[in-house]
CSV table of C-alpha atoms in Angstrom, one decimal:
chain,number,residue,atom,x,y,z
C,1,UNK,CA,19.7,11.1,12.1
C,2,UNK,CA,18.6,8.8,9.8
C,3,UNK,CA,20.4,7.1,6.5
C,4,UNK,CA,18.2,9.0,4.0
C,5,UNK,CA,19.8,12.2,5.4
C,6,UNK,CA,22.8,10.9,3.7
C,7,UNK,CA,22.0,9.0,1.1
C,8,UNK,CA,18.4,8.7,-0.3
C,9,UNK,CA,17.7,5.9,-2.5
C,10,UNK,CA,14.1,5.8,-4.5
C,11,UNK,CA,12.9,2.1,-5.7
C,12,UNK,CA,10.4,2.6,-8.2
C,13,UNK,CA,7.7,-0.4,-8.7
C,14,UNK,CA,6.8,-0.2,-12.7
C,15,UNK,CA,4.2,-2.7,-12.6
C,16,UNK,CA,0.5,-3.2,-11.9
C,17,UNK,CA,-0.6,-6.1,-13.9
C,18,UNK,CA,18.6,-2.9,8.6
C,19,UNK,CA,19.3,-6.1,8.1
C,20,UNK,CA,18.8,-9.2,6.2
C,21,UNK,CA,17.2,-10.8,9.1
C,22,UNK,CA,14.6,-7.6,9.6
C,23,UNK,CA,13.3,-8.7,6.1
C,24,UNK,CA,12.7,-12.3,7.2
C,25,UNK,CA,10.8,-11.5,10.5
C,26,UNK,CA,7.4,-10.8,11.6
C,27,UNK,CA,5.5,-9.0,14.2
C,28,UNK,CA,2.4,-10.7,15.7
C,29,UNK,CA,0.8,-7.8,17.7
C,30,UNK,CA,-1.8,-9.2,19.9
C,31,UNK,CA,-3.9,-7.9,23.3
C,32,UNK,CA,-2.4,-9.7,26.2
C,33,UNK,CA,-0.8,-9.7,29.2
C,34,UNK,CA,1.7,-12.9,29.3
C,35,UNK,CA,4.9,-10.2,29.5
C,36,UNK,CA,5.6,-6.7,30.6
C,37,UNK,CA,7.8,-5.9,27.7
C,38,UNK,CA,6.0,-4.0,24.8
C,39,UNK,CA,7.3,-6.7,22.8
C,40,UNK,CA,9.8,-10.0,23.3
C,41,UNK,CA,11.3,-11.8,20.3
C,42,UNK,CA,11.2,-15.5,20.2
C,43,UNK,CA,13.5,-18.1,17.9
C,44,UNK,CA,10.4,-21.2,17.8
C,45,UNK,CA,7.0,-22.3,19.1
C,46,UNK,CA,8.9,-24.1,21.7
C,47,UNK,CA,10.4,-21.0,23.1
C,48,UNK,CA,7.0,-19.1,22.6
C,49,UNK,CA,5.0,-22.2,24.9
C,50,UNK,CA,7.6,-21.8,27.3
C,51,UNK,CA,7.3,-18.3,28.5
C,52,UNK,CA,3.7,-19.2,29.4
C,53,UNK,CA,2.0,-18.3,26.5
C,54,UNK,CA,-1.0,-20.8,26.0
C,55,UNK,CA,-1.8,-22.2,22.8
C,56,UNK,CA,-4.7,-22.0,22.4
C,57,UNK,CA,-4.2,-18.2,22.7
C,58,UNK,CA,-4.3,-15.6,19.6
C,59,UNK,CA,-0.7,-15.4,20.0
C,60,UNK,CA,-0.1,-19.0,20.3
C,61,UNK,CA,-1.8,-19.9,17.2
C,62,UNK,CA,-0.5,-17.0,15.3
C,63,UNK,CA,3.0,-18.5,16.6
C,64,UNK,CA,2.5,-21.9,15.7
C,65,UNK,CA,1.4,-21.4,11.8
C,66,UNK,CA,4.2,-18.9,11.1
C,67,UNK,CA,6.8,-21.8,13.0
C,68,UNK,CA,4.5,-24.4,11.2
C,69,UNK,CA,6.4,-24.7,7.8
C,70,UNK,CA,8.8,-27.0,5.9
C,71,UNK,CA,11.4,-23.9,6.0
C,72,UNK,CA,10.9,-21.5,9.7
C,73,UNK,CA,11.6,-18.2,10.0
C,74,UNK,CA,14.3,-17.6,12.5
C,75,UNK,CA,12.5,-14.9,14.9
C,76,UNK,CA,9.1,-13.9,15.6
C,77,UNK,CA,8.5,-10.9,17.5
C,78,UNK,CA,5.3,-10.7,19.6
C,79,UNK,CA,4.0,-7.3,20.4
C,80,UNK,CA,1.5,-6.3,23.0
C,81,UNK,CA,-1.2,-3.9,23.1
C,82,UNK,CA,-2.2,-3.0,26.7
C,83,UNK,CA,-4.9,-4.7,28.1
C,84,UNK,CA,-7.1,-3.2,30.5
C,85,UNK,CA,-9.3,-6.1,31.6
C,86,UNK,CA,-9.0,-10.2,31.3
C,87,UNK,CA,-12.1,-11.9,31.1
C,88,UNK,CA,-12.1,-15.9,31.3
C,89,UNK,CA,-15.0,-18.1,30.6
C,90,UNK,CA,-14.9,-21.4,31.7
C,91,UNK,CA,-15.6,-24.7,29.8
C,92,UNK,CA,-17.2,-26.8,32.3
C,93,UNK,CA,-16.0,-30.2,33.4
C,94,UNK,CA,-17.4,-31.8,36.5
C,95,UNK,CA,-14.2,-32.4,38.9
C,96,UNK,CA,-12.1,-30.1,36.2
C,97,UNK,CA,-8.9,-27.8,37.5
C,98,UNK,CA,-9.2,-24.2,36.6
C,99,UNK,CA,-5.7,-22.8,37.0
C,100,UNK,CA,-4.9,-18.7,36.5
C,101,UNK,CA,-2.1,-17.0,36.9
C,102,UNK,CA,-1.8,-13.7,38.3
C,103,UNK,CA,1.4,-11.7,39.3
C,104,UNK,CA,2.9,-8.0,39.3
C,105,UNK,CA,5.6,-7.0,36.6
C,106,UNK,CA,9.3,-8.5,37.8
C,107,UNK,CA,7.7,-11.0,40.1
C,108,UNK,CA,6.9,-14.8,39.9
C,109,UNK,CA,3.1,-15.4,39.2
C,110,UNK,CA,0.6,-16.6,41.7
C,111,UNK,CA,-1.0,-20.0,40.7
C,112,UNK,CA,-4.2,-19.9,41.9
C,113,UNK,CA,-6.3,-23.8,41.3
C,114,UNK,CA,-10.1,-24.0,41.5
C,115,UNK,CA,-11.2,-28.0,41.6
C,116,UNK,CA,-14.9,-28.1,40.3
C,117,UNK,CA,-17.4,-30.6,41.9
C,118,UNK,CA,-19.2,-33.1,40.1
C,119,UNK,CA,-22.2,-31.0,39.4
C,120,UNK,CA,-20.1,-28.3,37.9
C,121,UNK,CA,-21.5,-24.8,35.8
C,122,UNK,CA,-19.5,-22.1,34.6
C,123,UNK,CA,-20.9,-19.4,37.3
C,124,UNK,CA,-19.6,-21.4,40.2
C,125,UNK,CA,-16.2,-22.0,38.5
C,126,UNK,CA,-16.2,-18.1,38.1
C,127,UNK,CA,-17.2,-17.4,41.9
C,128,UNK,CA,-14.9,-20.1,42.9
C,129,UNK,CA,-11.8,-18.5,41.2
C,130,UNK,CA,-12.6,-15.2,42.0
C,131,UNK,CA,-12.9,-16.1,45.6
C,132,UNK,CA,-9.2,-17.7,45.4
C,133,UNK,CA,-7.7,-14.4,44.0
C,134,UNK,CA,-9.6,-12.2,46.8
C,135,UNK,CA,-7.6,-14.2,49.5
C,136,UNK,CA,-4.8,-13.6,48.8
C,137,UNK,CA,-4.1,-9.9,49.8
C,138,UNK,CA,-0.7,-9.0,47.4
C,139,UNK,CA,-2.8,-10.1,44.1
C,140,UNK,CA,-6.0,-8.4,45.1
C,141,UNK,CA,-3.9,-4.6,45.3
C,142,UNK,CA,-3.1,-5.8,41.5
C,143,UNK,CA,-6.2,-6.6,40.5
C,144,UNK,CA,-10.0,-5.8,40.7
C,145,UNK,CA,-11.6,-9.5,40.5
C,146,UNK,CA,-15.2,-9.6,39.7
C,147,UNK,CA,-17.4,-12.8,38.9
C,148,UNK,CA,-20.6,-11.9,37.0
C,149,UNK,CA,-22.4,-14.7,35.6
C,150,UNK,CA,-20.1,-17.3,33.6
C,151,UNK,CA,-17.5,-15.3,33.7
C,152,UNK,CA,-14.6,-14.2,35.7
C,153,UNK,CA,-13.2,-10.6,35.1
C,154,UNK,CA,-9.9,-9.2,36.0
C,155,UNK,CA,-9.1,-5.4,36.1
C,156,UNK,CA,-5.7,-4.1,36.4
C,157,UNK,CA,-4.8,-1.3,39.3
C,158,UNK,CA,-3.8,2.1,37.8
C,159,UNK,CA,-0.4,0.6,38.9
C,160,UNK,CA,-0.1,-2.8,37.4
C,161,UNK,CA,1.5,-3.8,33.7
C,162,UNK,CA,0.7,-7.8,34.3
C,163,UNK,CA,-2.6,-9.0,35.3
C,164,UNK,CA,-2.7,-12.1,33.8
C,165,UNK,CA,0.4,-13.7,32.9
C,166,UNK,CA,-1.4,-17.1,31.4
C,167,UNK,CA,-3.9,-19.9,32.0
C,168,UNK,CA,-5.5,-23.3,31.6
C,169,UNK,CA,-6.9,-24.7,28.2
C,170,UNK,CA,-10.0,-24.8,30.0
C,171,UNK,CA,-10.1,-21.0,30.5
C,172,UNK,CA,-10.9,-18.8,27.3
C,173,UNK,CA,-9.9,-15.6,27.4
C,174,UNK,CA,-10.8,-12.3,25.8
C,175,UNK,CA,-10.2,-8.8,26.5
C,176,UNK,CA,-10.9,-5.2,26.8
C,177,UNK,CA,-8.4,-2.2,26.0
C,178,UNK,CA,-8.6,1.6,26.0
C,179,UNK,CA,-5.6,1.8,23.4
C,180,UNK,CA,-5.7,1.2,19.8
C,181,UNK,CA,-3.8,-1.0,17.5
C,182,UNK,CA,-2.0,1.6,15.7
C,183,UNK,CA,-1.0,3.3,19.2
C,184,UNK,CA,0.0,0.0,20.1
C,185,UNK,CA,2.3,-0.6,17.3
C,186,UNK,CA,3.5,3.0,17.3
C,187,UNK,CA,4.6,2.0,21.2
C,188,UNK,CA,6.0,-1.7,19.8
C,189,UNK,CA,8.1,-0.1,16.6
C,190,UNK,CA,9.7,2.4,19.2
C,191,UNK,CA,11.1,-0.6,21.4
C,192,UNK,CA,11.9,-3.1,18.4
C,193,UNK,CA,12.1,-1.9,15.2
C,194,UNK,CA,13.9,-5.1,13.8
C,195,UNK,CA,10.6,-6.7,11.8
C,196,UNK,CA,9.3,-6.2,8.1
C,197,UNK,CA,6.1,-7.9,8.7
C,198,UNK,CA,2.5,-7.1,10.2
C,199,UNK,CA,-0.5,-9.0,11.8
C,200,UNK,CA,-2.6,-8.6,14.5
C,201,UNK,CA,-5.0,-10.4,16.7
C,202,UNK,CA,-8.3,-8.8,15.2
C,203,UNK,CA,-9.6,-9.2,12.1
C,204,UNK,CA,-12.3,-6.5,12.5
C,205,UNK,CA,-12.8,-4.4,9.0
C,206,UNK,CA,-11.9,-0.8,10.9
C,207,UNK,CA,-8.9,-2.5,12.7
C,208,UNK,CA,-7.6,-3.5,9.7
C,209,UNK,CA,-8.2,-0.1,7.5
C,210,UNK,CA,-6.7,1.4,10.7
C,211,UNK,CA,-3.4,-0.7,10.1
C,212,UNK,CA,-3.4,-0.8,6.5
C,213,UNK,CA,-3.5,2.9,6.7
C,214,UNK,CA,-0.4,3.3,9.0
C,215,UNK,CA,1.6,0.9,7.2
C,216,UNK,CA,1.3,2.6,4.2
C,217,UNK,CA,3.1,5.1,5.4
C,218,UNK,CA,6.1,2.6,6.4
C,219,UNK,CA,8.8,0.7,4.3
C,220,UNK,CA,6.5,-3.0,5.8
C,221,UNK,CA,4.1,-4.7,4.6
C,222,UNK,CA,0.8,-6.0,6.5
C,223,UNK,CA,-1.1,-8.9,6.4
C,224,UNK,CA,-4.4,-9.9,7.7
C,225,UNK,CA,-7.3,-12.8,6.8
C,226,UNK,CA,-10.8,-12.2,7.0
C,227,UNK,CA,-14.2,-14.6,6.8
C,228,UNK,CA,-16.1,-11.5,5.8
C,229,UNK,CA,-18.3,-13.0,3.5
C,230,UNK,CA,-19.3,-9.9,1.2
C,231,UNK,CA,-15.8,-10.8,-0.6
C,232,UNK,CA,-17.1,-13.4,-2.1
C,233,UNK,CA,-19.9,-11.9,-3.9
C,234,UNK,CA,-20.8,-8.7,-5.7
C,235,UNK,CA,-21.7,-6.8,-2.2
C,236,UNK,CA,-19.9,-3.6,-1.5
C,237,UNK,CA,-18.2,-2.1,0.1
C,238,UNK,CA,-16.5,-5.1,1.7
C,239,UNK,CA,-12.9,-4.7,3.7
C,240,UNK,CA,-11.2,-6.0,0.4
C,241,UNK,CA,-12.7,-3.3,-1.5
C,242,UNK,CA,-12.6,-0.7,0.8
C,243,UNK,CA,-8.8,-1.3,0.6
C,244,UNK,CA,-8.3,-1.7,-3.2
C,245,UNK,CA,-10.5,1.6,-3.8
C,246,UNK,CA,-7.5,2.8,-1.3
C,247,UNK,CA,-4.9,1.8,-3.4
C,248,UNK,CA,-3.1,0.0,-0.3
C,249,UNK,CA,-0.1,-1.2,-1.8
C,250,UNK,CA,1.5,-2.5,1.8
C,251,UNK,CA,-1.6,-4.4,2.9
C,252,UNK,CA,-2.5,-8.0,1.6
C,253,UNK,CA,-5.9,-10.1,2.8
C,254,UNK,CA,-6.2,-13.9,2.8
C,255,UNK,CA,-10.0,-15.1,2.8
C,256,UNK,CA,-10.8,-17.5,5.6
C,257,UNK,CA,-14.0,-18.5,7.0
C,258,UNK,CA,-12.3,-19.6,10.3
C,259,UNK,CA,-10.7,-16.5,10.4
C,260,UNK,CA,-13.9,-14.2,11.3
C,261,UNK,CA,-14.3,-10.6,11.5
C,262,UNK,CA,-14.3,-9.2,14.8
C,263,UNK,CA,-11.9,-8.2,17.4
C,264,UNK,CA,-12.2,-10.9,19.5
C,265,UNK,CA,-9.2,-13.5,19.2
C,266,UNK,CA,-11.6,-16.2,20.5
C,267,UNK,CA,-13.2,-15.9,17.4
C,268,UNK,CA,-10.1,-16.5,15.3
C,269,UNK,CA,-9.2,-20.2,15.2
C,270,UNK,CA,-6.4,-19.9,12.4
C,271,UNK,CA,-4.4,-17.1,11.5
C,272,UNK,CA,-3.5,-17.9,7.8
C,273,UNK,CA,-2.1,-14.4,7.3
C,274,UNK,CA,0.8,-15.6,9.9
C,275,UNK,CA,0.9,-19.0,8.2
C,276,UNK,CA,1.8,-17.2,4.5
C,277,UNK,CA,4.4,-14.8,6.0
C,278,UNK,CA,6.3,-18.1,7.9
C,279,UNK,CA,6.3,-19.2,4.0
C,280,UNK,CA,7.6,-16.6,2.6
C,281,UNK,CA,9.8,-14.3,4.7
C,282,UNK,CA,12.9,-17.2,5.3
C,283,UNK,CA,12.9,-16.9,1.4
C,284,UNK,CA,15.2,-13.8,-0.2
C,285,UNK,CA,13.3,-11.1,-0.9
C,286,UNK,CA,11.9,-11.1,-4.4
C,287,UNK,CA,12.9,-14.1,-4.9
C,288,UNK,CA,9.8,-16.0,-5.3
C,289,UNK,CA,6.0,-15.5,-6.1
C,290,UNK,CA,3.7,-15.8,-3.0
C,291,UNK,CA,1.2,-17.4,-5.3
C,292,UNK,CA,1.1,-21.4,-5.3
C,293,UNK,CA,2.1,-21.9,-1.9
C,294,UNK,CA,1.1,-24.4,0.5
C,295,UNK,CA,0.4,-22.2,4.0
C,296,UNK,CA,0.1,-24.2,7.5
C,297,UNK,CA,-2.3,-22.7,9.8
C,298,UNK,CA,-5.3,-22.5,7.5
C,299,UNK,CA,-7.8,-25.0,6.3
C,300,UNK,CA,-8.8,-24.6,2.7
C,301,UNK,CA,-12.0,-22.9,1.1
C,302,UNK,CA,-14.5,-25.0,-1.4
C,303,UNK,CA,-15.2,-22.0,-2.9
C,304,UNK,CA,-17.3,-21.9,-5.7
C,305,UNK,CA,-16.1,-20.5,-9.1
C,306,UNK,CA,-18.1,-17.4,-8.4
C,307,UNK,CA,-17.2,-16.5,-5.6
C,308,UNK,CA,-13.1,-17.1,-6.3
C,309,UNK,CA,-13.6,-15.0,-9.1
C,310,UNK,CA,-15.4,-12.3,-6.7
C,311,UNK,CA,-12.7,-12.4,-4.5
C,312,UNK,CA,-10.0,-12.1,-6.7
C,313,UNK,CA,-11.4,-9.0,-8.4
C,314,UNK,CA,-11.1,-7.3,-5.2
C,315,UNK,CA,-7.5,-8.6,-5.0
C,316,UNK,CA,-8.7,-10.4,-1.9
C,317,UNK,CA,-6.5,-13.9,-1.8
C,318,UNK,CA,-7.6,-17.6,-1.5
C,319,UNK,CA,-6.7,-20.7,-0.2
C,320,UNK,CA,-8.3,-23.3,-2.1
C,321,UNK,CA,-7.3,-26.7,-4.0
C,322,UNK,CA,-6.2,-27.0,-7.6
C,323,UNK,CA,-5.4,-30.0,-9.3
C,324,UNK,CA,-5.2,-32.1,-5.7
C,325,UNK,CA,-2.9,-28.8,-4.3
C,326,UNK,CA,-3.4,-26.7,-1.8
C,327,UNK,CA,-2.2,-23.3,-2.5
C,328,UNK,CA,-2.7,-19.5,-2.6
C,329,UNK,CA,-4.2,-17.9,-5.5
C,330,UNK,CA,-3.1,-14.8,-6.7
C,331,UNK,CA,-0.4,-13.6,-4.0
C,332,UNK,CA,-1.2,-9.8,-4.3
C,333,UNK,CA,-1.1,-6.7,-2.7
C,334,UNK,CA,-4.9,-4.3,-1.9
C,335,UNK,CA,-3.7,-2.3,-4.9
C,336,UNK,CA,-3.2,-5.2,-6.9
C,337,UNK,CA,0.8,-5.1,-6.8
C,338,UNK,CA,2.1,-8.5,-6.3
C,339,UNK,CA,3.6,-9.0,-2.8
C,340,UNK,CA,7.4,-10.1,-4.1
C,341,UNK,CA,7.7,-7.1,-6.0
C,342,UNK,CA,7.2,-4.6,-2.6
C,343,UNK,CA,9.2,-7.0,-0.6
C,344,UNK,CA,11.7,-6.9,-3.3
C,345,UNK,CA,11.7,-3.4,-3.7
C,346,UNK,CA,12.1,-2.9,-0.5
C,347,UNK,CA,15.3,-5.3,0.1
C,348,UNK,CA,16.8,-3.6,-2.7
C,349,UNK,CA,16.3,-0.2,-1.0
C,350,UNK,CA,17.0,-0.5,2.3
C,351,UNK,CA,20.5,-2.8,1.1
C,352,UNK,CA,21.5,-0.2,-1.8
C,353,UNK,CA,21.3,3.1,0.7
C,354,UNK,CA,23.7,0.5,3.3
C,355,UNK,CA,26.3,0.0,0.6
C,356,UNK,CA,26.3,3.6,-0.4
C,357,UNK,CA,26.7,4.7,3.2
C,358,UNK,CA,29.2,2.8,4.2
C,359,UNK,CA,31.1,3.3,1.2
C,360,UNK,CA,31.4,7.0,2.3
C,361,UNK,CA,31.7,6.0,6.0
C,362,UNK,CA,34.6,3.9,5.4
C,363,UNK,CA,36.4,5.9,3.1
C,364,UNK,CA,38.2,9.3,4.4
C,365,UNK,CA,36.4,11.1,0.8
C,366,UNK,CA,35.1,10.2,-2.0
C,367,UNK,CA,36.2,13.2,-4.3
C,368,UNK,CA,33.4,14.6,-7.0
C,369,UNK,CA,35.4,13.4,-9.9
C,370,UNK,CA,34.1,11.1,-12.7
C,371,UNK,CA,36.4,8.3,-10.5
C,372,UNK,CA,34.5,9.5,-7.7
C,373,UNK,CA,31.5,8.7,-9.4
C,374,UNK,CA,32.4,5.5,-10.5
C,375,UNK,CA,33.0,4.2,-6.8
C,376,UNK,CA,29.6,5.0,-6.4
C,377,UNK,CA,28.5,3.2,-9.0
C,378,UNK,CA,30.3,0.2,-8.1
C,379,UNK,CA,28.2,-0.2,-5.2
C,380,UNK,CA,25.3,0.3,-7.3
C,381,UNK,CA,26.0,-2.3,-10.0
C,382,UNK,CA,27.1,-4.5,-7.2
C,383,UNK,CA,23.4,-4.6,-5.1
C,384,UNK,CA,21.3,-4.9,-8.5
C,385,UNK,CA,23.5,-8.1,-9.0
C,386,UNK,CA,22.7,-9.5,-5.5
C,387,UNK,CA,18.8,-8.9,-7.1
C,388,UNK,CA,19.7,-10.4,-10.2
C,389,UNK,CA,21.6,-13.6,-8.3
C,390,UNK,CA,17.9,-13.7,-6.2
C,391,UNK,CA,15.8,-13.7,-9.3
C,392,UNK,CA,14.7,-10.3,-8.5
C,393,UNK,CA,15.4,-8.7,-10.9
C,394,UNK,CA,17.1,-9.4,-14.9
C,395,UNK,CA,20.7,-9.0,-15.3
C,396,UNK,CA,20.3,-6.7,-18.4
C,397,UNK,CA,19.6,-3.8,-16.5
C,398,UNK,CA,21.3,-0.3,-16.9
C,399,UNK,CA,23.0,2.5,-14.3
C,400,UNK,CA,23.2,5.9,-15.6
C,401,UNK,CA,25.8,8.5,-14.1
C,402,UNK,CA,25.8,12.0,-15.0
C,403,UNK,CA,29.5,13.6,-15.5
C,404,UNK,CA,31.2,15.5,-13.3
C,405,UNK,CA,31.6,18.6,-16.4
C,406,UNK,CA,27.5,18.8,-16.8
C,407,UNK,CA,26.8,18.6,-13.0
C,408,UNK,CA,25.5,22.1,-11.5
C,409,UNK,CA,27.7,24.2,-9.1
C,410,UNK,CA,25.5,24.5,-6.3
C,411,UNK,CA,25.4,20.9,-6.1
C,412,UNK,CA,28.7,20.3,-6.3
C,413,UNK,CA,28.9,23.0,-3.5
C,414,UNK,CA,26.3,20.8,-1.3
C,415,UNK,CA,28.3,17.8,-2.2
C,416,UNK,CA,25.2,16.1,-3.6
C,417,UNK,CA,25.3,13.7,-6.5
C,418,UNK,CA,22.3,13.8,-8.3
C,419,UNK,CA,21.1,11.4,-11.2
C,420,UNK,CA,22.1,8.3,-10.9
C-alpha cells in the first residue's frame, strides 16, 4: 500500500518560460565491483576512500565533486550495476607495484603485488599479475584471469558477486556488463529507495535517453554532463535535442568537454552533473535557482558566444565565466522547466500528502463536516507556508474547499473529499 492510496495530492507546474533528507541525497550509480550490496550509503569522501573505493575511479570522482562544496550534502548513496568482467590496463613504471585486490562476497580480499623490473611494458605487468592470481587456488575458482596484450582481464564465476574489490592508481580500470542501467537502478531503488537524485557513470547518448526515460516516470530528477560536441552548434539531432523534442522534464544536461560521451568511466575525468547536485540538494527545495552557481568537479568552457547560445536553445546547460565568475547558465530542465520549480514541486508533494496522512492516522475520525473539512485544510495552509517560509512559493496564495451541503452522496459514501 502506498500513501496515494489514501491521500493523492497533484502539484501542478504552471510555468514554462519520505523525508527531508531523501530530497537532499543523491544516487551515483556506477559499474563496479568494490561492494556486494546493490548499493551502500556513505556520510563523506573520507568514508567513500575508506571502504576501498579508489579515486581515481568513476565513483570516486563522482564522490568527491558532490562532497567537494562550501555546503555538503549529508549522504551519498552509491549504487552498482553488476559487472561481468574487470579489465586493468597498466601505466608503466620501471620498478612500479601493481597491487589488485580480489576476494569472494563476505570475505577479506586477497592482495596480490606485481613489482615491475626496470625495463618494464604493460604486457608483462599484465602476465605478471595474472600469473599471481592463478597461484593462488581459492581466487582462481572466483575468477577467470586472462592476460591478452596490455591488459589484464578478470571474469567472474557464475557464482561470484565480488571480483574486484579495488586497486592501485597505476591500474585503470574499465568494464563489461550484460545488465543495463535502468535494470540496474530498478534493482538499486528496490534496496534503497531513500534518494531524489540521478547520475550515472556513462555519459553515452542511448544511456542517458534510457534513464531520462525511466525517470520520467518517477517523482526524481536525473542529471548527466556530456562533451558531445553537436550541442554546441546547429547539428541535430544531438542528446540535448533528442531530450527537449522529448519533453523530459526530470532530466537536466551540463555541457563538459571533459565529460565525454561514451560508456567508459575512464573517459570521464569530471562528473559536473554530481558537482551541481552537491550544490544544490543541501539547500530546501525550491528555495534557490540552480543558475549562477559555482559547481566543484568541473573545469569551465571558453565557449564562444555561438556556441552558448546553441546550447542553451537546446536547454543544454553551461559552465562558463561571466564577469570573472564561474557559474551555471540557465539551470533548466530537457523540457525547459527550471530545475527548482520540479524539486520544489516535488517537496511540496511528497510533504503535503505526509501531513494529510497522518492527520487521519493520528486522529480516531475526521468526520465529513465543514469542521471536518477545515482540519484538512489546516494542514494544507500549514505546508504552502513552509514553501512560502522557503521562498518557494508567494504567501498570497489561495485554498479552496468545497462544502459539505454541495458534495455528492456517493462520495461522501466512499469517504472521499474531493476539491480542494
Amino acid at each position: 500500500m502506498s500513501f496515494n492510496e489514501i491521500v493523492n495530492v497533484n502539484i501542478s507546474r504552471d510555468t514554462r518560460a519520505v523525508s527531508r533528507a531523501a530530497f537532499g541525497t543523491a544516487l551515483f550509480l556506477g559499474r563496479h565491483a568494490f561492494f556486494a550490496d546493490r548499493a551502500q550509503t556513505f556520510a563523506d569522501l573520507e568514508e567513500v576512500l575508506a571502504a576501498g573505493i579508489p579515486a581515481n575511479s568513476a565513483e570516486g570522482i563522482a564522490a568527491a565533486a558532490y562532497f567537494g562544496s562550501d555546503v555538503t550534502p549529508t549522504e551519498l548513496v552509491i549504487g552498482r550495476q553488476v559487472p561481468t568482467a574487470v579489465i586493468l590496463t597498466p601505466t608503466v613504471q620501471n620498478l612500479g607495484e601493481y597491487t589488485v585486490y580480489v576476494g569472494a562476497v563476505g570475505e577479506t580480499p586477497v592482495a596480490f603485488t606485481y613489482t615491475a623490473d626496470a625495463s618494464a611494458t604493460a604486457t608483462e605487468i599484465a602476465t605478471g599479475i595474472k600469473a599471481l592470481v592463478d597461484a593462488n587456488a581459492g581466487v582462481a575458482a572466483l575468477v577467470s584471469t586472462s592476460a591478452t596484450g596490455d591488459v589484464v582481464t578478470f571474469t567472474k564465476a557464475s557464482t561470484a558477486n565480488i571480483i574486484v574489490h579495488s586497486y592501485s592508481a597505476n591500474l585503470v580500470p574499465s568494464y563489461t556488463s550484460s545488465e543495463s542501467l535502468t535494470a540496474a537502478l530498478t534493482a538499486v531503488q528496490a534496496v534503497n529507495d531513500s534518494w531524489y537524485a540521478v547520475a550515472t557513470y556513462s555519459h553515452l547518448s542511448a544511456d542517458i535517453q534510457a534513464m531520462a526515460s525511466v525517470i520520467g516516470g518517477m517523482k526524481r530528477i536525473y542529471g548527466y554532463s556530456t562533451g558531445e560536441a553537436a550541442v554546441l552548434t546547429s547539428t541535430t539531432p544531438n542528446i540535448a535535442s533528442i531530450l527537449k523534442a522529448a519533453t523530459r522534464d526530470r532530466s537536466f544536461g551540463i555541457f563538459d568537454a571533459e565529460a565525454g560521451i561514451t560508456a567508459d568511466p575512464t573517459s570521464a575525468t569530471t562528473y559536473g552533473e554530481m558537482g551541481w547536485l552537491g550544490k544544490m540538494l543541501p539547500k530546501d527545495p525550491g528555495s534557490a535557482t540552480w543558475m549562477f552557481k559555482s559547481v566543484a568537479g568541473i573545469s569551465v568552457d571558453n565557449l564562444s558566444s555561438n556556441q552558448s547560445t546553441f546550447a542553451r536553445g537546446y536547454n543544454m546547460n553551461t559552465y562558463e565565466t561571466f564577469q570573472g565568475q564561474n557559474m551555471v547558465w540557465e539551470g533548466k530542465m530537457a523540457d525547459g522547466t527550471y530545475i527548482d520549480i520540479v524539486h520544489g514541486a516535488d517537496w511540496l508533494e511528497a510533504r503535503m500528502t505526509e501531513r494529510l496522512f497522518y492527520l487521519l492516522l493520528n486522529n480516531d475520525k475526521i468526520p465529513y463536516t465543514d469542521a471536518g473539512v477545515t482540519s484538512i485544510e489546516g494542514e494544507v495552509r500549514a505546508q504552502l507556508l513552509e514553501g512560502v517560509a522557503a521562498g518557494y512559493i508567494t504567501p498570497d496564495f489561495t485554498i479552496t474547499t468545497p462544502k459539505v451541503s454541495t458534495i455528492s452522496s456517493n462520495d461522501k459514501a466512499n469517504r472521499v473529499l474531493p476539491s480542494v
